[in-house]
Short mmCIF file of C-alpha atoms in Angstrom, two decimals:
data_model
loop_
_atom_site.label_atom_id
_atom_site.label_comp_id
_atom_site.label_asym_id
_atom_site.label_seq_id
_atom_site.Cartn_x
_atom_site.Cartn_y
_atom_site.Cartn_z
CA MET A 168 -8.49 17.45 -12.95
CA ALA A 169 -5.92 15.80 -10.72
CA GLU A 170 -4.66 12.57 -10.86
CA TYR A 171 -4.78 10.60 -8.01
CA GLY A 172 -2.28 7.95 -6.28
CA LEU A 173 -1.55 5.80 -2.96
CA LEU A 174 1.36 6.80 -0.88
CA ILE A 175 2.65 3.81 1.10
CA ASP A 176 4.89 4.88 3.75
CA TYR A 177 6.26 0.13 4.25
CA ASP A 178 8.44 1.67 7.12
CA TRP A 179 5.76 1.10 8.97
CA CYS A 180 3.68 -1.49 7.21
CA THR A 181 3.48 -4.76 9.50
CA GLY A 182 2.74 -7.49 7.14
CA CYS A 183 -1.10 -8.33 8.59
CA HIS A 184 -2.32 -8.66 4.99
CA THR A 185 -5.33 -7.27 5.57
CA CYS A 186 -5.27 -4.40 2.55
CA GLU A 187 -5.31 -7.46 0.19
CA VAL A 188 -8.17 -8.70 2.03
CA ALA A 189 -10.20 -6.42 2.16
CA CYS A 190 -9.20 -5.49 -2.14
CA GLN A 191 -10.52 -9.44 -2.44
CA MET A 192 -13.47 -9.04 -0.45
CA GLU A 193 -14.22 -5.80 -2.20
CA HIS A 194 -13.63 -6.67 -6.14
CA SER A 195 -14.56 -10.39 -5.96
CA LEU A 196 -11.57 -12.03 -6.74
CA PRO A 197 -10.44 -15.02 -6.87
CA PRO A 198 -7.69 -16.16 -4.12
CA ASP A 199 -4.87 -16.07 -6.32
CA GLN A 200 -5.65 -12.58 -7.82
CA TRP A 201 -5.44 -8.97 -5.80
CA GLY A 202 -5.74 -5.26 -6.42
CA ILE A 203 -3.43 -4.74 -3.43
CA LYS A 204 -0.16 -7.64 -3.17
CA LEU A 205 2.00 -7.33 0.06
CA THR A 206 5.65 -8.38 -0.73
CA GLU A 207 8.05 -9.27 1.61
CA VAL A 208 11.59 -8.71 1.94
CA GLY A 209 13.82 -10.55 4.01
CA PRO A 210 14.80 -11.22 6.84
CA TRP A 211 18.51 -11.49 6.77
CA GLU A 212 21.14 -9.76 8.11
CA TYR A 213 24.13 -7.41 6.67
CA ALA A 214 25.68 -6.05 9.05
CA PRO A 215 26.21 -7.10 12.89
CA GLU A 216 23.17 -6.66 14.70
CA LYS A 217 21.23 -4.66 11.41
CA TRP A 218 19.00 -6.54 9.75
CA GLN A 219 16.46 -6.52 6.61
CA TYR A 220 13.35 -7.39 7.28
CA ALA A 221 10.37 -5.09 5.61
CA TYR A 222 7.15 -5.23 3.90
CA MET A 223 5.57 -3.29 0.64
CA PRO A 224 1.86 -3.49 -0.23
CA VAL A 225 2.02 -2.89 -4.35
CA PRO A 226 -1.31 -2.26 -6.20
CA THR A 227 -1.49 -4.51 -9.04
CA ASP A 228 -2.64 -3.68 -12.80
CA GLN A 229 -5.90 -4.91 -11.31
CA CYS A 230 -6.27 -1.73 -8.75
CA ASP A 231 -8.50 1.16 -9.89
CA LEU A 232 -8.25 3.09 -6.70
CA CYS A 233 -11.45 1.37 -5.88
CA ALA A 234 -13.58 3.83 -8.55
CA ARG A 235 -17.04 3.01 -7.67
CA ARG A 236 -15.88 3.40 -3.53
CA THR A 237 -14.05 7.13 -4.39
CA ALA A 238 -16.74 7.71 -6.82
CA GLU A 239 -18.79 7.67 -3.25
CA GLY A 240 -16.56 10.67 -1.68
CA LYS A 241 -15.41 6.98 0.14
CA LEU A 242 -11.37 5.95 0.69
CA PRO A 243 -10.29 2.91 -1.35
CA THR A 244 -10.96 -0.56 1.29
CA CYS A 245 -6.81 -1.22 1.18
CA VAL A 246 -6.70 2.82 2.37
CA HIS A 247 -9.19 2.17 5.11
CA HIS A 248 -8.73 -1.09 5.95
CA CYS A 249 -5.00 -0.64 6.27
CA GLN A 250 -4.38 -1.34 10.41
CA ALA A 251 -0.92 0.16 10.09
CA GLN A 252 -2.22 3.48 8.29
CA CYS A 253 0.32 3.66 6.50
CA ILE A 254 -1.42 3.53 2.85
CA HIS A 255 -2.82 7.16 1.77
CA TYR A 256 -4.72 8.34 -1.00
CA GLY A 257 -5.31 11.18 -1.98
CA PRO A 258 -4.22 13.62 -4.96
CA LEU A 259 -0.35 12.86 -6.35
CA ASP A 260 0.79 16.54 -6.04
CA GLU A 261 -0.55 16.51 -2.76
CA LEU A 262 1.13 12.95 -1.45
CA ALA A 263 4.56 13.82 -3.14
CA LYS A 264 4.88 16.91 -0.67
CA LYS A 265 4.75 14.11 2.25
CA LEU A 266 7.86 12.43 0.98
CA PRO A 267 10.75 15.05 2.09
CA GLY A 268 12.85 13.75 5.06
CA LYS A 269 11.37 10.31 5.18
CA THR A 270 12.73 6.96 3.70
CA LYS A 271 10.44 3.93 2.60
CA GLN A 272 7.96 5.53 0.99
CA THR A 273 6.58 5.02 -2.24
CA LEU A 274 4.17 7.08 -4.55
CA PHE A 275 2.03 4.70 -7.14
CA SER A 276 0.18 6.76 -10.16
CA LEU A 277 -2.42 4.68 -10.81
CA ARG A 278 -4.51 5.31 -14.09
#
C-alpha cells in the first residue's frame, strides 16, 4: 500500500494563509491551532541587492492529510484551497519524482 504525503514548492508560496484557514475550518480547530502553519523566513539582505524572503507551509502533528476527505476521493483541504497551487498531495514515490531539478521544495511524509 502506498504511503501518501505532501510536496510543498515553497518557491511559489505567496504567504496568503489560505491553507491555514481552510484547515482550521475543515477540522474546527481553535484559532491558536493548525494542521498546517505558514512560517515566514526573512526578510533580510544577505548580499548587495539579494534578499532572503520566503514563506513555507509546514504540516503539524495535527495534520491527518484530511483522512475523511481523501477517503472520499477528495484532495486535502490545504491542497484544494492553495491559491498558488504550490501544495501537492499523492503517493510519496510519485511526489519524489517531482523533486529533481527544482530548489525550495519539501516532501512531507505524514503518518
